Short mmCIF file of C-alpha atoms and ligand atoms in Angstrom, two decimals:
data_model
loop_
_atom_site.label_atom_id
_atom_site.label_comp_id
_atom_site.label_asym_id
_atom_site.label_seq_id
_atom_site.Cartn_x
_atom_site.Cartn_y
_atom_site.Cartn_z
CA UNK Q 1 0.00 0.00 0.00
CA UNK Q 2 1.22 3.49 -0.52
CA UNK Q 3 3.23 5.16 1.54
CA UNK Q 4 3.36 9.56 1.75
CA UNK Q 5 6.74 10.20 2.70
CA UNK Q 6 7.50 14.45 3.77
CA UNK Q 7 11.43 15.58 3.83
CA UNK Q 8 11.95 18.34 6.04
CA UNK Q 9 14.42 21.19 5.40
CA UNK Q 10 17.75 19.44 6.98
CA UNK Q 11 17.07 16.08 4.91
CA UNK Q 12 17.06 18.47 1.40
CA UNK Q 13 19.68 20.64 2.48
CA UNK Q 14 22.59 20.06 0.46
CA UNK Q 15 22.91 17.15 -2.45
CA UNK Q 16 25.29 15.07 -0.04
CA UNK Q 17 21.77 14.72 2.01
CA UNK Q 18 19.26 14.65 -1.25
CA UNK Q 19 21.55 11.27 -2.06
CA UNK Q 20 19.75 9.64 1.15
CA UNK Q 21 16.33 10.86 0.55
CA UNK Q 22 16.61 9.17 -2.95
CA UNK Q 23 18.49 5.88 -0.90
CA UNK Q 24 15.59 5.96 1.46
CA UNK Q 25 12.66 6.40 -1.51
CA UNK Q 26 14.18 3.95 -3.90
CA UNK Q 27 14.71 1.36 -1.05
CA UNK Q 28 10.92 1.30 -0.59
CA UNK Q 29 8.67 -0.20 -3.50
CA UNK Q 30 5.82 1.46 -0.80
CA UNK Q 31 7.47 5.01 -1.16
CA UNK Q 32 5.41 6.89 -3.67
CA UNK Q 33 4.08 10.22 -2.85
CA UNK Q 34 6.62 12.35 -1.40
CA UNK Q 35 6.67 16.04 -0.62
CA UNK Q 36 9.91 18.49 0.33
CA UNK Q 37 10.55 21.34 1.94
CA UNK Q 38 13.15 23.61 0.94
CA UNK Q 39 16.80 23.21 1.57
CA UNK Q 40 17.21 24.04 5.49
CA UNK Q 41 20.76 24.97 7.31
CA UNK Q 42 23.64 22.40 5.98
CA UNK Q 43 25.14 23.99 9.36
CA UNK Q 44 24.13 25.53 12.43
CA UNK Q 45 25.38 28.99 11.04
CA UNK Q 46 24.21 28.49 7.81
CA UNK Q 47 20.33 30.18 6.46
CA UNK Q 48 17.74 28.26 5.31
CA UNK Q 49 16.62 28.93 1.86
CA UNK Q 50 12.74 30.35 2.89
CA UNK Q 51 14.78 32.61 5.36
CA UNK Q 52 16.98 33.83 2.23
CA UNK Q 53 13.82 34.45 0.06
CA UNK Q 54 11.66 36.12 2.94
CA UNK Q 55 14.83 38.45 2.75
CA UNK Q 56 14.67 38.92 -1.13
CA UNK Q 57 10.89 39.69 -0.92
CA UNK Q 58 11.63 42.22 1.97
CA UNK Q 59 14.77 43.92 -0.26
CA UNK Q 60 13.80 47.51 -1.60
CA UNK Q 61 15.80 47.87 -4.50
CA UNK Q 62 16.88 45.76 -7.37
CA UNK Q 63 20.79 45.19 -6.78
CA UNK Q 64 19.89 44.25 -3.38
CA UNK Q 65 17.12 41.44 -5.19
CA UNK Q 66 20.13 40.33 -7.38
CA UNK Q 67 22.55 39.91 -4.21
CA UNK Q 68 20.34 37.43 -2.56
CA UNK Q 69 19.42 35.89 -5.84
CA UNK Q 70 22.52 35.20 -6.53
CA UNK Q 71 23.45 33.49 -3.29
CA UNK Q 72 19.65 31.05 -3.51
CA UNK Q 73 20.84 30.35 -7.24
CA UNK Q 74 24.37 29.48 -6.16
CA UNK Q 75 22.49 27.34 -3.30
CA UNK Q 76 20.69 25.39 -6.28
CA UNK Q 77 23.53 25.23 -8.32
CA UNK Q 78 25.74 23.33 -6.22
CA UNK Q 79 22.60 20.81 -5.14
CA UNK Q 80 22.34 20.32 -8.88
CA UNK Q 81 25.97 19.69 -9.62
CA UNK Q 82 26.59 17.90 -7.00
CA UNK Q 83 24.09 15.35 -7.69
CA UNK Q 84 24.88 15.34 -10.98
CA UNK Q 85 22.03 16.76 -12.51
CA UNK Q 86 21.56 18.51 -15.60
CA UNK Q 87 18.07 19.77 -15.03
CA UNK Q 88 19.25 23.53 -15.81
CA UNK Q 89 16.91 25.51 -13.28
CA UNK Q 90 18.48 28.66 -15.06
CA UNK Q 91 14.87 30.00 -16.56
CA UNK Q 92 13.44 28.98 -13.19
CA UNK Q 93 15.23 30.91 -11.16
CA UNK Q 94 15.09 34.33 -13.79
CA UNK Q 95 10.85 33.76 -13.02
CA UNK Q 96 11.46 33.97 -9.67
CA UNK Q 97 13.56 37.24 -10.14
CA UNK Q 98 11.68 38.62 -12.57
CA UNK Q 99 8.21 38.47 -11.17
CA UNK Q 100 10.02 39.27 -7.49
CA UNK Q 101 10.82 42.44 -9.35
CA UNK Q 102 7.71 43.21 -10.50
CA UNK Q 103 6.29 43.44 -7.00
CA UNK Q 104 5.11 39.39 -6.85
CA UNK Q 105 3.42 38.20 -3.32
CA UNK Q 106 5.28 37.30 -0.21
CA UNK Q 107 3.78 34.13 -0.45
CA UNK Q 108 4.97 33.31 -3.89
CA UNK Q 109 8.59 34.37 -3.22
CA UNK Q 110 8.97 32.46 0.09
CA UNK Q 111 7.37 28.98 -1.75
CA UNK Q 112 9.74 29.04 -4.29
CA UNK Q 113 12.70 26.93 -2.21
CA UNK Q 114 9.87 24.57 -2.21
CA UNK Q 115 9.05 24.25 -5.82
CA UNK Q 116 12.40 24.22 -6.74
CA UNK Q 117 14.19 21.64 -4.27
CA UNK Q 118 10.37 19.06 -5.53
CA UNK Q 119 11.75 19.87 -9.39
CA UNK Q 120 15.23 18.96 -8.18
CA UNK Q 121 14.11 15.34 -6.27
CA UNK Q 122 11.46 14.82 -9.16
CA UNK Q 123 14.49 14.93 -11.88
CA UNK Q 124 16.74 12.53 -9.64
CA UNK Q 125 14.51 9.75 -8.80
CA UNK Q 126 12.37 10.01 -11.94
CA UNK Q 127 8.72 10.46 -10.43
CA UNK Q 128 6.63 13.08 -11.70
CA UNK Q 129 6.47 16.69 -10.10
CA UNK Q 130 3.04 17.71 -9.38
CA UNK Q 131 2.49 21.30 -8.65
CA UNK Q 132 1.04 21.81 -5.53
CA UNK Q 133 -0.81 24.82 -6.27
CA UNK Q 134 -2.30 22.91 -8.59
CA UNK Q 135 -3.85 20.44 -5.84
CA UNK Q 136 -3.94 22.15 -2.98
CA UNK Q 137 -6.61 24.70 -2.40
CA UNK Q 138 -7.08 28.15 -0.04
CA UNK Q 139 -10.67 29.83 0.01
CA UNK Q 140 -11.41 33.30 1.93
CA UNK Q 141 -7.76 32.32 3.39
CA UNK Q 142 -8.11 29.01 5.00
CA UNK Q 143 -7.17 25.79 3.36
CA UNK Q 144 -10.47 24.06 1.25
CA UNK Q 145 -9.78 21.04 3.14
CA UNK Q 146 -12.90 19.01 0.80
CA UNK Q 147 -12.02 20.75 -2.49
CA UNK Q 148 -8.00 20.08 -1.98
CA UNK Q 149 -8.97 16.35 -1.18
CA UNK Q 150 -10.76 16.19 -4.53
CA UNK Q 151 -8.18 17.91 -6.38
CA UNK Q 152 -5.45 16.32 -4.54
CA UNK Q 153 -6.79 12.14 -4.87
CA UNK Q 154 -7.56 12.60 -8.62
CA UNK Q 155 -4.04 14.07 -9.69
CA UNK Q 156 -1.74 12.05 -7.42
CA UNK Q 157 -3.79 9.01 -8.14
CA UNK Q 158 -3.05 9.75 -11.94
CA UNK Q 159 0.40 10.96 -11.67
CA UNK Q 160 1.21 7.62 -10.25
CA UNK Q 161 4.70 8.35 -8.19
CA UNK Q 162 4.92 11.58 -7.72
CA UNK Q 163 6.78 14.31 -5.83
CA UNK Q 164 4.86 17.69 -4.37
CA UNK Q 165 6.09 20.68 -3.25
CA UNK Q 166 5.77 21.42 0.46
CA UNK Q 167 4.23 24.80 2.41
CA UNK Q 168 1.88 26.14 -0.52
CA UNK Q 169 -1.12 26.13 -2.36
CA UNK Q 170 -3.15 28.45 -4.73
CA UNK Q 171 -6.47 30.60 -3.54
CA UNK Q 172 -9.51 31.03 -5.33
CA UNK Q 173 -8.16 32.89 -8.03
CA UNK Q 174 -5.24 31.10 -8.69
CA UNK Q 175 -2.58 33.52 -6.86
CA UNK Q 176 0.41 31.24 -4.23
CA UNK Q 177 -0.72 30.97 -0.98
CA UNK Q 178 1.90 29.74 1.84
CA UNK Q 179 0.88 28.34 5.18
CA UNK Q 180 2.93 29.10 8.38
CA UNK Q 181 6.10 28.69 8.64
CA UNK Q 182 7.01 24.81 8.87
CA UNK Q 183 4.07 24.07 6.64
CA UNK Q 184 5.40 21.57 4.69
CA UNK Q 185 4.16 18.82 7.29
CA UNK Q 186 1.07 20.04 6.70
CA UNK Q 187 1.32 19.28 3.08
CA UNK Q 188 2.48 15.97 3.38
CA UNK Q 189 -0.42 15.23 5.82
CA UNK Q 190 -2.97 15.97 3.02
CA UNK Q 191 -1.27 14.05 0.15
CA UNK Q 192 -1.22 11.12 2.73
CA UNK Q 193 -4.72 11.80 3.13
CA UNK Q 194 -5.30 12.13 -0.50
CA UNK Q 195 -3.60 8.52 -1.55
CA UNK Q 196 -4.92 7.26 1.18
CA UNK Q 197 -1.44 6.27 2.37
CA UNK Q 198 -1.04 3.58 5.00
CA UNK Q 199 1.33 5.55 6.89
CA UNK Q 200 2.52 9.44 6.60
CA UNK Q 201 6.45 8.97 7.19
CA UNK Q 202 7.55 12.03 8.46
CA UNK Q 203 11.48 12.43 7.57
CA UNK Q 204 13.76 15.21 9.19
CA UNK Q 205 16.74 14.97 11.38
CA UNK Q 206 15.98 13.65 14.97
CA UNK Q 207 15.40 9.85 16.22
CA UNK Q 208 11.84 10.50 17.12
CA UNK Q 209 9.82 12.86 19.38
CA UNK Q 210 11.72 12.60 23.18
CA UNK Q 211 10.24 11.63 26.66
CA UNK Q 212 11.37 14.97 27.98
CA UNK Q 213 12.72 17.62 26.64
CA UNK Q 214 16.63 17.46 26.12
CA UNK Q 215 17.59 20.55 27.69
CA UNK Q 216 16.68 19.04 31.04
CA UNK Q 217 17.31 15.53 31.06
CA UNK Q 218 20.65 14.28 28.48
CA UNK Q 219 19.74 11.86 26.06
CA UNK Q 220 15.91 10.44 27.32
CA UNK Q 221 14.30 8.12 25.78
CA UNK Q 222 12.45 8.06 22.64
CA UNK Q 223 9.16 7.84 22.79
CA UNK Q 224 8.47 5.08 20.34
CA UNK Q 225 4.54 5.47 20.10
CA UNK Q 226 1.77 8.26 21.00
CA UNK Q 227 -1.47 8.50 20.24
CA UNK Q 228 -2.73 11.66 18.54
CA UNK Q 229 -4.54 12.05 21.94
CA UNK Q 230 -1.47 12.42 24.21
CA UNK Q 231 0.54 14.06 21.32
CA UNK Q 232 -2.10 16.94 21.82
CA UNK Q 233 -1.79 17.49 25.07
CA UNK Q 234 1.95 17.24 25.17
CA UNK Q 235 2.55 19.66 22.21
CA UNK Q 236 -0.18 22.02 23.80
CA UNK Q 237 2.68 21.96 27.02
CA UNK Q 238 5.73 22.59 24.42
CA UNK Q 239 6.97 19.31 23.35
CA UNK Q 240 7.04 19.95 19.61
CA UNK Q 241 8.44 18.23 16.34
CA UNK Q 242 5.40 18.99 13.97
CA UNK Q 243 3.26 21.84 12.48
CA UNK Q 244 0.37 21.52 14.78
CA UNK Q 245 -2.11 21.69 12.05
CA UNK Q 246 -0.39 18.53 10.58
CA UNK Q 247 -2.06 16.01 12.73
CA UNK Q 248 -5.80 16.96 12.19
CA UNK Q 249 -5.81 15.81 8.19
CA UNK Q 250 -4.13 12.33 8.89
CA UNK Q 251 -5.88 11.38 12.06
CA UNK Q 252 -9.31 12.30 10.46
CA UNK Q 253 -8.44 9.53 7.91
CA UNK Q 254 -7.02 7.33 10.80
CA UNK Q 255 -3.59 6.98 8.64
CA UNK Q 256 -0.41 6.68 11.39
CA UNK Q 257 2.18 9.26 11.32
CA UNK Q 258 6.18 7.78 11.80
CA UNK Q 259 9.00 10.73 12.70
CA UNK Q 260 11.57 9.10 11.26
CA UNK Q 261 15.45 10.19 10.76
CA UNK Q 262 16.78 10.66 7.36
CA UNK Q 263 20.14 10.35 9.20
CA UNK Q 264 19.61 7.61 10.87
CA UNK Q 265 17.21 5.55 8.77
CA UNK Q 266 18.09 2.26 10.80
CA UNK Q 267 15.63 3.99 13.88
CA UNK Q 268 12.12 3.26 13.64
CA UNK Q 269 11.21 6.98 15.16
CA UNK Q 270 8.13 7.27 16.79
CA UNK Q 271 4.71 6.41 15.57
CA UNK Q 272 1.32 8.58 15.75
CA UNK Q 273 -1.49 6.34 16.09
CA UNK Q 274 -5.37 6.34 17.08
CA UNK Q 275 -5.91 5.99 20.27
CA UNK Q 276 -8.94 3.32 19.51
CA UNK Q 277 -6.25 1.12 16.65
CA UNK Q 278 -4.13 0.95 20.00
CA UNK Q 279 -7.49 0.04 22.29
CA UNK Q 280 -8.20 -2.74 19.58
CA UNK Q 281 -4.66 -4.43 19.10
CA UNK Q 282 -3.99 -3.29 16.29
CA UNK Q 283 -0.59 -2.06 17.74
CA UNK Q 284 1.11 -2.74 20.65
CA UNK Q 285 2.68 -0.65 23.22
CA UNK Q 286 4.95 -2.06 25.97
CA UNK Q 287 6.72 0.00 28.83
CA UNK Q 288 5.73 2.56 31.30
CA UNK Q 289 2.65 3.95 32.20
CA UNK Q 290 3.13 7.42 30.95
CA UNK Q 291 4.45 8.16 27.68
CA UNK Q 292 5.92 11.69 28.03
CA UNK Q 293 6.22 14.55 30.22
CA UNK Q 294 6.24 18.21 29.21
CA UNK Q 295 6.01 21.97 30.65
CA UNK Q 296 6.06 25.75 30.62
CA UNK Q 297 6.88 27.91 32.58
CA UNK Q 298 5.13 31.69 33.61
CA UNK Q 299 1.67 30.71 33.81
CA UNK Q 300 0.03 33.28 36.38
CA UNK Q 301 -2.35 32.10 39.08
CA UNK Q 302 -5.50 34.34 40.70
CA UNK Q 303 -6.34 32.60 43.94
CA UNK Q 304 -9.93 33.77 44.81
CA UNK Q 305 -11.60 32.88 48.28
CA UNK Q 306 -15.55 33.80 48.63
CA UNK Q 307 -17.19 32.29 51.64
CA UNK Q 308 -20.06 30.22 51.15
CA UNK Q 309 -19.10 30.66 47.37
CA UNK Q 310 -19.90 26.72 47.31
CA UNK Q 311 -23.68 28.14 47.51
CA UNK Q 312 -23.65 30.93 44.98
CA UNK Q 313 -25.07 29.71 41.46
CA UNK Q 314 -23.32 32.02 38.92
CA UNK Q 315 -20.00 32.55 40.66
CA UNK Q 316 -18.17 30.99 38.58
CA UNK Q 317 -20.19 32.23 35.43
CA UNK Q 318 -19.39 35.52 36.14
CA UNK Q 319 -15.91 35.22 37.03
CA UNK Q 320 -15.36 33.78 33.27
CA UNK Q 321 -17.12 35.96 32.10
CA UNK Q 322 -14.69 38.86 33.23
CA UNK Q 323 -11.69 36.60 31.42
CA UNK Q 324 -14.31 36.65 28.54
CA UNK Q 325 -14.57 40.46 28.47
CA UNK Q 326 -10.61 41.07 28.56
CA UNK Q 327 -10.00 38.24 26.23
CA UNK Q 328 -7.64 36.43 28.90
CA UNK Q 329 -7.81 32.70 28.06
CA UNK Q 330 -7.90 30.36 30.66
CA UNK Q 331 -5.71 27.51 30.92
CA UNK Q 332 -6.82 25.61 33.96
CA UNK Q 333 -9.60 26.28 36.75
CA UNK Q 334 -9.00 23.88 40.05
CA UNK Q 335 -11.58 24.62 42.69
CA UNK Q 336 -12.05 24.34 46.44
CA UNK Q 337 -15.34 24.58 48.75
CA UNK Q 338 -15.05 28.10 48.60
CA UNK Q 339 -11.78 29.11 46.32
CA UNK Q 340 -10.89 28.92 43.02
CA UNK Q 341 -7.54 29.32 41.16
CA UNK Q 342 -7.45 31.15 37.79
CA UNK Q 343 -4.54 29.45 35.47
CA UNK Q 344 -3.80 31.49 32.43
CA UNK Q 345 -1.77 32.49 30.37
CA UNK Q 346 0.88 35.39 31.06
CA UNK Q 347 -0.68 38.71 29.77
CA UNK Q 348 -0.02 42.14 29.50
CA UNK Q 349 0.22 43.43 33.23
CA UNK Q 350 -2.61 46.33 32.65
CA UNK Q 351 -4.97 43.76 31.22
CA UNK Q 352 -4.40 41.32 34.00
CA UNK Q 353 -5.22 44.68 36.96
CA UNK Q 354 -7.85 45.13 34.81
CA UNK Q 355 -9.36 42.15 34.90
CA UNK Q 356 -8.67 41.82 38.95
CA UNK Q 357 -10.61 45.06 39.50
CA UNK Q 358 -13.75 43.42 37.59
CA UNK Q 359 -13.17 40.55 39.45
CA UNK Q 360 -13.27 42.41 42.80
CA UNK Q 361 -16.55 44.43 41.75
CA UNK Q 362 -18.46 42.08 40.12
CA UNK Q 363 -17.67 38.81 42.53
CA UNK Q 364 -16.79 41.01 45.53
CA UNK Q 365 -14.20 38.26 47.17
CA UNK Q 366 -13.51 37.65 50.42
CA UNK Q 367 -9.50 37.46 49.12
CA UNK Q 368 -7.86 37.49 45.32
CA UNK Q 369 -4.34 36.98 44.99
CA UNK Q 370 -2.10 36.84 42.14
CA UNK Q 371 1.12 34.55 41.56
CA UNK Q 372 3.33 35.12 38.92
CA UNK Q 373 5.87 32.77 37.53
CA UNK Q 374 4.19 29.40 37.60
CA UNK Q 375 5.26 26.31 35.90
CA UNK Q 376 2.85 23.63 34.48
CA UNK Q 377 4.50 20.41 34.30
CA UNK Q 378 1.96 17.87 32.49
CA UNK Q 379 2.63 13.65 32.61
CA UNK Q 380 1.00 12.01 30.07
CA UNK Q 381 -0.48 8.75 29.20
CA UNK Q 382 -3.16 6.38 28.55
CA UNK Q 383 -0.79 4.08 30.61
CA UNK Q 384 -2.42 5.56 33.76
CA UNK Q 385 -6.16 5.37 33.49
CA UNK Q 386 -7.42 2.65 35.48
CA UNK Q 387 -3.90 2.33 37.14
CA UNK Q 388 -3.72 3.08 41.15
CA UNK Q 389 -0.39 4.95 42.08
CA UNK Q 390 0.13 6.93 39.45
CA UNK Q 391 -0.83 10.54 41.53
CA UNK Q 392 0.75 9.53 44.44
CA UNK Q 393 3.93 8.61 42.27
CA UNK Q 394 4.19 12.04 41.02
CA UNK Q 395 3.59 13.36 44.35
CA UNK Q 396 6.16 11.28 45.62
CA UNK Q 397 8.92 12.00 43.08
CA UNK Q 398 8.72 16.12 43.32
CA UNK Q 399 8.26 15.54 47.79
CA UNK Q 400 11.85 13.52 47.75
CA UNK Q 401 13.07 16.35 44.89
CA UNK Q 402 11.60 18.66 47.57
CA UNK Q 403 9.22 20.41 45.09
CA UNK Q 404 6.56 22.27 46.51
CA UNK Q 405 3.43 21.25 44.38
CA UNK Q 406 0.99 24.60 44.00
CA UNK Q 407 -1.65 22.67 41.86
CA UNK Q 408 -2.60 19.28 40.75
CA UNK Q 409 -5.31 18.57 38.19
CA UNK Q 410 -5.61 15.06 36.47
CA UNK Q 411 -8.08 15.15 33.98
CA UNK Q 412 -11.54 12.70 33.54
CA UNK Q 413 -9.48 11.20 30.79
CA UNK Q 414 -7.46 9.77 33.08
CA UNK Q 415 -4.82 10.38 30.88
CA UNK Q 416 -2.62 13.73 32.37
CA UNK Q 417 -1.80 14.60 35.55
CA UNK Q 418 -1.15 18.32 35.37
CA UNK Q 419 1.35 19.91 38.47
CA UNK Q 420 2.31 23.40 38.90
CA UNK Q 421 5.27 24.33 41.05
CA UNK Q 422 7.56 27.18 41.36
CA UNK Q 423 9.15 28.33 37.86
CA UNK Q 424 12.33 28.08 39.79
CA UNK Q 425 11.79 24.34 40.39
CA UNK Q 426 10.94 23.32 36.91
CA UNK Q 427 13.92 21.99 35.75
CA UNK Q 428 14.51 19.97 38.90
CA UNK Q 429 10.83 18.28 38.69
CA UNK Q 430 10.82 17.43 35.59
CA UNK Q 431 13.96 15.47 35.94
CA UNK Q 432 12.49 14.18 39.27
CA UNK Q 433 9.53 12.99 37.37
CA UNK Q 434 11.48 11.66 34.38
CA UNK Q 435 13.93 9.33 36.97
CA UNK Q 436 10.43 8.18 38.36
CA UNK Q 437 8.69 7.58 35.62
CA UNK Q 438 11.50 6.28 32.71
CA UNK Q 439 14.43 5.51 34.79
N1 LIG K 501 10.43 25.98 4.26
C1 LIG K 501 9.39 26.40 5.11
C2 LIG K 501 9.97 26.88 6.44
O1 LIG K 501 11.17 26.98 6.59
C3 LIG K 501 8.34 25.34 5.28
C4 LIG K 501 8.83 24.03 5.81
O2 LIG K 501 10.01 23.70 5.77
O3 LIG K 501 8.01 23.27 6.30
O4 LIG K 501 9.20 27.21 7.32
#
């Protein structure tokens, strides 16, 4: 069955790392819709190729256009001589300048890495290039999700193997329309959906998505399978590997996502799967009861006390209605008898006064404080519904890491236990949790 196959910036970088994209596509009979993004850094000083056209969009006068031009063209050049090539992107690349010149959109200048670097893959491994704004549709700004899916089954299906240009589409009237930056995943997530791919293999240059983050704990584990479930709620706390608006088109179709390494191909990464294909059998998952922990720090907490506000029917109504009015979004709400804790968001410091005055005039508390610099740690996984211990485990690890816990909130799920302590203490919880938890 086939496969949809996305290579992120790093893996098309230079032609060195285009040889093991084609390795990796030819090795796979099952490889046959595959979509790029444009070359990324071939070093950590170096500029990725959508950073180097953003800048020739934003130029104001022509020799400063033909500077950077110069230095993308060079960058395509040497991809296509050093694979070999003799594609000639020459009249390609005098488009781009030309219409840059004549005042063409930001969106169609920053896609162009993209459409180039698919031509360049297309030529070496002999499958067709399909345009994506061809296939992929934008209407009143927001992607056609239906109409691309149409558009989208009927040309891949008759282009056979085929490669796609990442991060774009066309609107209704034909002009280039980008999404946000690091689109391209969102792209290959609707041709998967399109060729109704039995797995969206997700290419760029890391083993997988981690435990924990790396900055805290050295080397953790990789997580070798989430479900789209926990994936939400730890990308919601930071964790993050994918464009967010990635998973919705590939869960909806219940294909599996697999982060996989182009630089390691020999790692099976981590696989995105349906929480109900996991409930059924159709995978299995061995190991610990949670499957990742994540955080972030400065949340800010308004304690309110009301006696007897256990009795008053609106109380809460109103006080949301107050975040409501000054557009604060709320984050988490634990509750006591009488007290309540407001989680959000940090805001603007005159908003947040704001918003405590209407508080104190509408609800009339019997206290409201404010704490600033919170940390939300959040532990994650189906592992733990149904499971005694789990709670007390977490309480237990930050206690002996002498963490002072400020909130804890599991959900009904069952499937996060959500802490907040002192920003100061993140670090050292989270690697408490991780020693309890993974090893
Ligand atoms: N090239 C674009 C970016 O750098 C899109 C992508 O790589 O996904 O954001």
């Amino acid at each position: 069955m086939a496969k949809a196959l996305k290579f992120g910036g790093t893996s098309m970088a230079n032609a060195q790392s285009i040889m093991r994209v084609r390795d990796i596509i030819l090795g796979d009979r099952d490889a046959e819709y595959v979509v790029v993004s444009a070359p990324g850094k071939r070093e950590k000083t170096d500029t990725k190729v959508t950073d180097l056209l953003i800048r020739l969009h934003g130029e104001t006068n022509s020799r400063g256009r033909r500077e950077v031009m110069d230095v993308i063209a060079a960058r395509f050049r040497e991809i296509e001589s050093g694979l070999g090539l003799s594609l000639d992107l020459s009249s390609d690349l005098e488009e781009i300048f030309r219409r840059t010149e004549e005042g063409a959109s930001y969106d169609y200048v920053v896609s162009r890495g993209e459409y180039l670097a698919a031509k360049v893959l297309a030529a070496l491994i002999g499958y067709k290039f399909v345009d994506a704004a061809d296939i992929i549709k934008f209407r009143g700004g927001t992607l056609d999700a239906e109409e691309t899916q149409r558009l989208a089954s009927e040309a891949l299906d008759k282009a056979g193997r085929a490669v796609v240009p990442g991060f774009y589409g066309s609107d209704e009237n034909g002009r280039i329309k980008a999404f946000s930056r690091g689109g391209s995943d969102v792209s290959g997530a609707i041709v998967a959906r399109a060729v109704h791919a039995s797995v969206y293999e997700n290419w760029t240059d890391v083993n997988g998505f981690m435990v924990v983050d790396p900055r805290i704990v050295k080397n953790p584990e990789i997580i070798r399978m989430v479900t789209y479930r926990e994936l939400r709620e730890l990308s919601y706390m930071g964790a993050s590997v994918l464009h967010p608006e990635a998973v919705f088109p590939v869960n909806l179709a219940g294909i599996p996502i697999n982060i996989r390494n182009t630089f390691a191909p020999e790692e099976k990464g981590t696989m995105i799967v349906n929480y109900e294909d996991l409930l059924c059998g159709k995978y299995e998952r061995k190991g610990s009861v949670i499957t990742g922990i994540a955080g972030k720090k400065d949340f800010v907490g308004i304690f309110i006390e009301k006696q007897m506000m256990n009795n008053e029917i609106g109380f809460c109504k109103t006080l949301l209605d107050v975040l409501y009015d000054h557009k604060i979004s709320l984050e988490h709400m634990p509750t006591g008898i009488d007290t309540v804790t407001l989680v959000i968001d940090p805001t603007d410091d005159e908003v947040l006064a704001e918003a405590i005055a209407d508080i104190k005039d509408k609800c009339d508390p019997t206290t409201i404080e404010m704490s600033k610099g919170l940390a939300l740690i959040a532990v994650v996984g189906h592992g733990m519904s149904r499971v005694k211990g789990t709670a007390s485990r977490v309480c237990g690890a930050l206690s002996d890491a002498d963490v002072n816990i400020r909130m804890i909130d599991q959900g009904s799920s069952e499937m996060n236990i959500i802490v907040a302590v002192e920003n100061a203490d993140y670090e050292k919880a989270i690697a408490a949790l991780y020693r309890e938890f993974v090893h």
